[in-house]
CSV table of C-alpha atoms in Angstrom, one decimal:
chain,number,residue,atom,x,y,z
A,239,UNK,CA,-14.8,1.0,0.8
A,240,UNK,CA,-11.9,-1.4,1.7
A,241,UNK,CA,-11.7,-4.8,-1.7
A,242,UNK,CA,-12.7,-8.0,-0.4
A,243,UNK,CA,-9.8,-10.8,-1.7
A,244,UNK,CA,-10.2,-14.2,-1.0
A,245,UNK,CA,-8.8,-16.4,0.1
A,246,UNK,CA,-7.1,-15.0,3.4
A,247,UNK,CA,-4.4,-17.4,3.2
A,248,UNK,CA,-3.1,-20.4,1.4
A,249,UNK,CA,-0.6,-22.9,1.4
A,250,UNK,CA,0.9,-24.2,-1.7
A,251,UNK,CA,3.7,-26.1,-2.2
A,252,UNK,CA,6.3,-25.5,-4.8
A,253,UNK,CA,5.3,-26.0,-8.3
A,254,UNK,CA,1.7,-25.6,-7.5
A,255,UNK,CA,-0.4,-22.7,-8.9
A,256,UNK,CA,-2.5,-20.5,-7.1
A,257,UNK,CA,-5.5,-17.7,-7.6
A,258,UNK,CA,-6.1,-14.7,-5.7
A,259,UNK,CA,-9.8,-13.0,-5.9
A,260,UNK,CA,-10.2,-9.5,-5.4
A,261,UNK,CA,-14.1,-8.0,-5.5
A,262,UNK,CA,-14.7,-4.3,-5.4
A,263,UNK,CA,-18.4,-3.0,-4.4
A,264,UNK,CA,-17.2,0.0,-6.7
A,265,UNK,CA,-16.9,0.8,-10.6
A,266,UNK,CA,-13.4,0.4,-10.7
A,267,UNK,CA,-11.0,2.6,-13.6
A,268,UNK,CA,-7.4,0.3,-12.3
A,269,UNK,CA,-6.8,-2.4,-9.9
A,270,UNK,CA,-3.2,-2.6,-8.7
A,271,UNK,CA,-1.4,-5.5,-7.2
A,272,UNK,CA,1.1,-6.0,-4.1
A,273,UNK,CA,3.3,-8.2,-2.6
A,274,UNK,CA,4.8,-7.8,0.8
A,275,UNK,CA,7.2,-9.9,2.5
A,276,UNK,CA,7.3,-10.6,6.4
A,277,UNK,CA,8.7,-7.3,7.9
A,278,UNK,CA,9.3,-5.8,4.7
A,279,UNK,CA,7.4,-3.0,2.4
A,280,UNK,CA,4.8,-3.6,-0.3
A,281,UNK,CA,6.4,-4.2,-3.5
A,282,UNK,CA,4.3,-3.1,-7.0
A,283,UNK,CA,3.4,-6.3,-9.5
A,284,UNK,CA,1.8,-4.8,-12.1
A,285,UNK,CA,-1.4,-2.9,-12.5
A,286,UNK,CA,-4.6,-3.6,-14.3
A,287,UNK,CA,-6.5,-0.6,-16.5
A,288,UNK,CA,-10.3,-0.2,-17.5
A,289,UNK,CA,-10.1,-1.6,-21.1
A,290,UNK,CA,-6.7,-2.9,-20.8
A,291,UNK,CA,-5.3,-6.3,-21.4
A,292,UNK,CA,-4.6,-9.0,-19.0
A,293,UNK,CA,-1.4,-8.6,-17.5
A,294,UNK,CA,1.6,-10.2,-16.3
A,295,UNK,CA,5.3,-11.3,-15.7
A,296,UNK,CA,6.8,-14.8,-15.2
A,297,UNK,CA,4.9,-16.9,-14.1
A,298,UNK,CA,2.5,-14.1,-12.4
A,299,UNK,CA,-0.2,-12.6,-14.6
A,300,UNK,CA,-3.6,-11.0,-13.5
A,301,UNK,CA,-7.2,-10.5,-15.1
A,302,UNK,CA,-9.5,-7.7,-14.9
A,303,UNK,CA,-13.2,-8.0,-15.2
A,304,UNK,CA,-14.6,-4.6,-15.6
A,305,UNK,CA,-18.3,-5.4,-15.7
A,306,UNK,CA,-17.7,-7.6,-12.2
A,307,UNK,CA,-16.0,-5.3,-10.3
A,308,UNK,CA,-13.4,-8.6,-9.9
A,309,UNK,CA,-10.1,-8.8,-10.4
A,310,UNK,CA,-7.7,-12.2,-10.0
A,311,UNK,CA,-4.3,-12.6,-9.5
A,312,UNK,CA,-2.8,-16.0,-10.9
A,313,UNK,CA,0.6,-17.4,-9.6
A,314,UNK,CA,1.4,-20.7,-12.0
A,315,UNK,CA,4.5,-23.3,-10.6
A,316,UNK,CA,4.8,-21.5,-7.6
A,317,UNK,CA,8.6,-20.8,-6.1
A,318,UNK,CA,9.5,-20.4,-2.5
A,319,UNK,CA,10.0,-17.0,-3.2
A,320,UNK,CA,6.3,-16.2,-3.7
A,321,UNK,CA,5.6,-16.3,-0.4
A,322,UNK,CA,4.3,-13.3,1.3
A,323,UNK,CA,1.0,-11.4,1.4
A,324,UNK,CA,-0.7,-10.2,-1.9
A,325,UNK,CA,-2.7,-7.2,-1.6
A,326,UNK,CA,-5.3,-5.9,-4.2
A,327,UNK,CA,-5.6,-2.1,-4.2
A,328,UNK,CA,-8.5,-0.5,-6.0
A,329,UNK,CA,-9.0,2.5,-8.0
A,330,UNK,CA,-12.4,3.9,-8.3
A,331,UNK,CA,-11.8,7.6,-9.0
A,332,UNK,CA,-10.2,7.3,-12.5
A,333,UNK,CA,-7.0,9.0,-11.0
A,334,UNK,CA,-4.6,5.5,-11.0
A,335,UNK,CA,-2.8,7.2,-7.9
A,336,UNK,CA,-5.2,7.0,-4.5
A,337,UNK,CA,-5.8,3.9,-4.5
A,338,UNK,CA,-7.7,1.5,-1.5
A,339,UNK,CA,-6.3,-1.5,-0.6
A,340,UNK,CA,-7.7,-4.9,0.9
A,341,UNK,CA,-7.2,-6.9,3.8
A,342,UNK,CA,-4.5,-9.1,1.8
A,343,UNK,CA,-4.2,-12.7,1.0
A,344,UNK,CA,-1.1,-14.5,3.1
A,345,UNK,CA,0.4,-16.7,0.8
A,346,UNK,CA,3.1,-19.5,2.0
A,347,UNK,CA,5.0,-21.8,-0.4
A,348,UNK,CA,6.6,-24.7,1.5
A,349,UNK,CA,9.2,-27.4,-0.3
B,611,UNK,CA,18.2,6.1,-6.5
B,612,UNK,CA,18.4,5.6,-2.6
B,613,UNK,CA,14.5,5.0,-2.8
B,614,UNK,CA,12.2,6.4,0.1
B,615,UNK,CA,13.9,7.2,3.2
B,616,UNK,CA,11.9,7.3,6.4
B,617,UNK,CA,12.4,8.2,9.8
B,618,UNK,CA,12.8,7.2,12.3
B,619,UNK,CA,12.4,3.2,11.9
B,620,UNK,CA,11.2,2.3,14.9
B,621,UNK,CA,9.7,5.0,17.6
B,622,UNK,CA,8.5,4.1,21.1
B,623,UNK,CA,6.7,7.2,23.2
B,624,UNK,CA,4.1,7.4,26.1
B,625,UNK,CA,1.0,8.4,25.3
B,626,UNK,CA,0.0,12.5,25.1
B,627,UNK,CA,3.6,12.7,23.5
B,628,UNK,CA,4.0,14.3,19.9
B,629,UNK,CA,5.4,12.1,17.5
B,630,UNK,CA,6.9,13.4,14.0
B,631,UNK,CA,7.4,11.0,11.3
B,632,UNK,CA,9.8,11.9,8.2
B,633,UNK,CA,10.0,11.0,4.9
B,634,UNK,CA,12.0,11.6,2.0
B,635,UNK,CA,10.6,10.8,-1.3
B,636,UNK,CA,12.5,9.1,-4.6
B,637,UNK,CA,13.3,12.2,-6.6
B,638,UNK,CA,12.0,13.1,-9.3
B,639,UNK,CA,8.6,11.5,-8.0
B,640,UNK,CA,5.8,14.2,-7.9
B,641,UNK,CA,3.3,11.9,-5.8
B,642,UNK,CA,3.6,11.2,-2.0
B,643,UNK,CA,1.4,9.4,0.1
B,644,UNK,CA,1.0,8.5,3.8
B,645,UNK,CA,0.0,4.7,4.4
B,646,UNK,CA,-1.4,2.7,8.0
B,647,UNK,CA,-0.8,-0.7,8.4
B,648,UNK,CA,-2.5,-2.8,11.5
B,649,UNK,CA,-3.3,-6.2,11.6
B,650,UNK,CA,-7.0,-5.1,11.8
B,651,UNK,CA,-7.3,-2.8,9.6
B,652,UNK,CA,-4.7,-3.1,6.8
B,653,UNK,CA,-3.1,-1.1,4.7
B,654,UNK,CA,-5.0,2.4,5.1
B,655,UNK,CA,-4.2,5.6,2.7
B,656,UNK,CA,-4.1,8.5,5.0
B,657,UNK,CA,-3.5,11.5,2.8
B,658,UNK,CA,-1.4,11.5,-0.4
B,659,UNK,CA,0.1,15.4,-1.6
B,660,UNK,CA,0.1,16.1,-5.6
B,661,UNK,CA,3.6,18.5,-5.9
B,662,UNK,CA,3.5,19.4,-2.7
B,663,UNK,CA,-0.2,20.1,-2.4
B,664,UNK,CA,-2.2,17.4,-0.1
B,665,UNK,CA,-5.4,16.4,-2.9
B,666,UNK,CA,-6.8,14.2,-0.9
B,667,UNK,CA,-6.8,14.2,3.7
B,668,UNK,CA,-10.3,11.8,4.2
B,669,UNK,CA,-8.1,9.1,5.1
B,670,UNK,CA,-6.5,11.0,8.3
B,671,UNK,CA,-8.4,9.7,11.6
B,672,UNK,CA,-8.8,12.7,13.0
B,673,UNK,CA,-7.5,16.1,13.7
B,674,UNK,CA,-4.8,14.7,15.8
B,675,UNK,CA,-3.0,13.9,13.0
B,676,UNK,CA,-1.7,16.3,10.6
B,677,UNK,CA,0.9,15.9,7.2
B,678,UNK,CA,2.8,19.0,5.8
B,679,UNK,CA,5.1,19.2,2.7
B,680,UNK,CA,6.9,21.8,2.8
B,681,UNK,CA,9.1,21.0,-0.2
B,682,UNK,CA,9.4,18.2,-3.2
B,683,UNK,CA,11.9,16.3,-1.0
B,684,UNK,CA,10.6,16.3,2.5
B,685,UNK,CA,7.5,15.4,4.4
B,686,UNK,CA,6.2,15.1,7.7
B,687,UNK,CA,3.5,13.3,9.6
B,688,UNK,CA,2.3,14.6,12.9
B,689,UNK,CA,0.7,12.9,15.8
B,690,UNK,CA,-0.4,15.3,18.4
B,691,UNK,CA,-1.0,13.7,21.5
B,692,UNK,CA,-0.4,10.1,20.8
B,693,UNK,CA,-2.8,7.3,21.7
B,694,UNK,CA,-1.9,3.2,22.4
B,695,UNK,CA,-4.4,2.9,19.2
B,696,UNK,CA,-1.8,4.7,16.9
B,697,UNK,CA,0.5,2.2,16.9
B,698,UNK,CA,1.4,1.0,13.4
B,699,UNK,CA,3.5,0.7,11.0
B,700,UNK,CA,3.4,3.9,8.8
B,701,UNK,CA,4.7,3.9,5.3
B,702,UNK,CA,5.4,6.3,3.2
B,703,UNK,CA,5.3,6.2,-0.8
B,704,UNK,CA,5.8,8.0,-3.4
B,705,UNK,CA,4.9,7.7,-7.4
B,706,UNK,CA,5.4,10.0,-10.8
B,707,UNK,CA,3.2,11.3,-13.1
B,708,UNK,CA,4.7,9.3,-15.9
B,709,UNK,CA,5.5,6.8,-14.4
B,710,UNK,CA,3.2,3.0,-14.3
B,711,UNK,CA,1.4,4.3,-11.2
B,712,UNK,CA,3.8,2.2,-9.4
B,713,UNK,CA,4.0,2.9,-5.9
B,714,UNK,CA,7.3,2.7,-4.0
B,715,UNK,CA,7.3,2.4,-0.6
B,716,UNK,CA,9.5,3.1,2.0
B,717,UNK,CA,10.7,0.7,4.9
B,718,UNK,CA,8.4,1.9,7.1
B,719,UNK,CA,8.1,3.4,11.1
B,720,UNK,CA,7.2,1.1,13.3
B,721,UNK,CA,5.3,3.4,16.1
B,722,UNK,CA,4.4,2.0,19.5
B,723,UNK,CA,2.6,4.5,21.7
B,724,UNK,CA,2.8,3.2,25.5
């Protein structure tokens, strides 16, 4: 069963910070995280493991909540460069490789 | 590394027609998966091969489609006939065992069935 993230789109403007939710009706083992640009393929963030530690790079990090099923994805002083859609993808088979993804947050960073 | 190599990028065909998709994983990479994208429904996982051997099909529609790989550098996904509601983007990925799990995805074939 497909994530639900929310929101489904937002518009920040530079230097502002952003949160992505991603929910899972699912135990989940990993939760991975996308970006894909307009016209372009989905490029790999980082990943998230069952009993890991929260995650990140820049001025992009993520948090896992085992016990909710949840997963966020935090963008701090956004850059126009952020902009794109962010896609969650879930794992709930312990395998780290099939993973499910959701519908996607758009995300638009504006001067 | 080149990265994933699809093709063709962009295919146009009339419905009823077969279409073959190609794609040409990162070598070295032991994982390859087939990927739908639609404004509807996402970013669907269609099938996805383990060194060569598809693990896992439940995500192909139905038995019009069909995914072979016949070797560790070269796969295929079949549409046989084509419908208007197979047009996509299809990506294909591919990952390695010791890897970060990290996906990486090729530019994609944008399919439009008439």
């Amino acid at each position: 069963q497909q994530p639900v993230q929310s929101p489904q789109a937002v518009i920040l403007r530079e230097g502002e910070d952003a949160v992505i939710n991603c929910s899972s009706s699912k135990a989940l083992y990993s939760v991975h995280w996308y970006r894909q640009k307009h016209g372009e393929a989905p490029v790999f963030l980082m990943i998230l493991l069952k009993g890991g530690e929260q995650k990140g790079h820049e001025k992009i990090s993520a948090s896992f909540n085992e016990k909710k099923q949840q997963s966020s994805l935090y963008l701090t002083a956004s850059q126009l460069s952020y902009s794109g859609t962010y896609f969650c993808g879930t794992d709930s088979s312990g395998g780290y490789q099939k993973v499910t993804f959701g519908t996607g947050t758009k995300l638009q960073v504006i001067p | 590394d080149a990265g994933v190599i699809q093709s063709p990028r962009h295919e146009v065909t009339e419905m009823g027609q077969e279409v073959t998709l190609r794609c040409k994983p990162i070598s070295g990479h032991d994982y390859l998966f087939w990927y739908r994208q639609t404004m509807m429904r996402g970013l669907e996982l269609l099938i996805y091969f383990n060194n060569n051997v598809p693990i896992d099909d439940s995500g192909m529609p139905e038995d019009r489609f069909s995914a072979k790989m016949p070797n560790a550098s070269f796969s295929t996904l079949k549409i046989q006939p084509s419908e208007p509601r197979d047009s996509a983007v299809y990506f294909c990925a591919s990952s390695w065992t010791g890897g970060s799990y990290e996906q990486y995805f090729g530019p994609g074939t944008r399919l439009t069935v008439t």
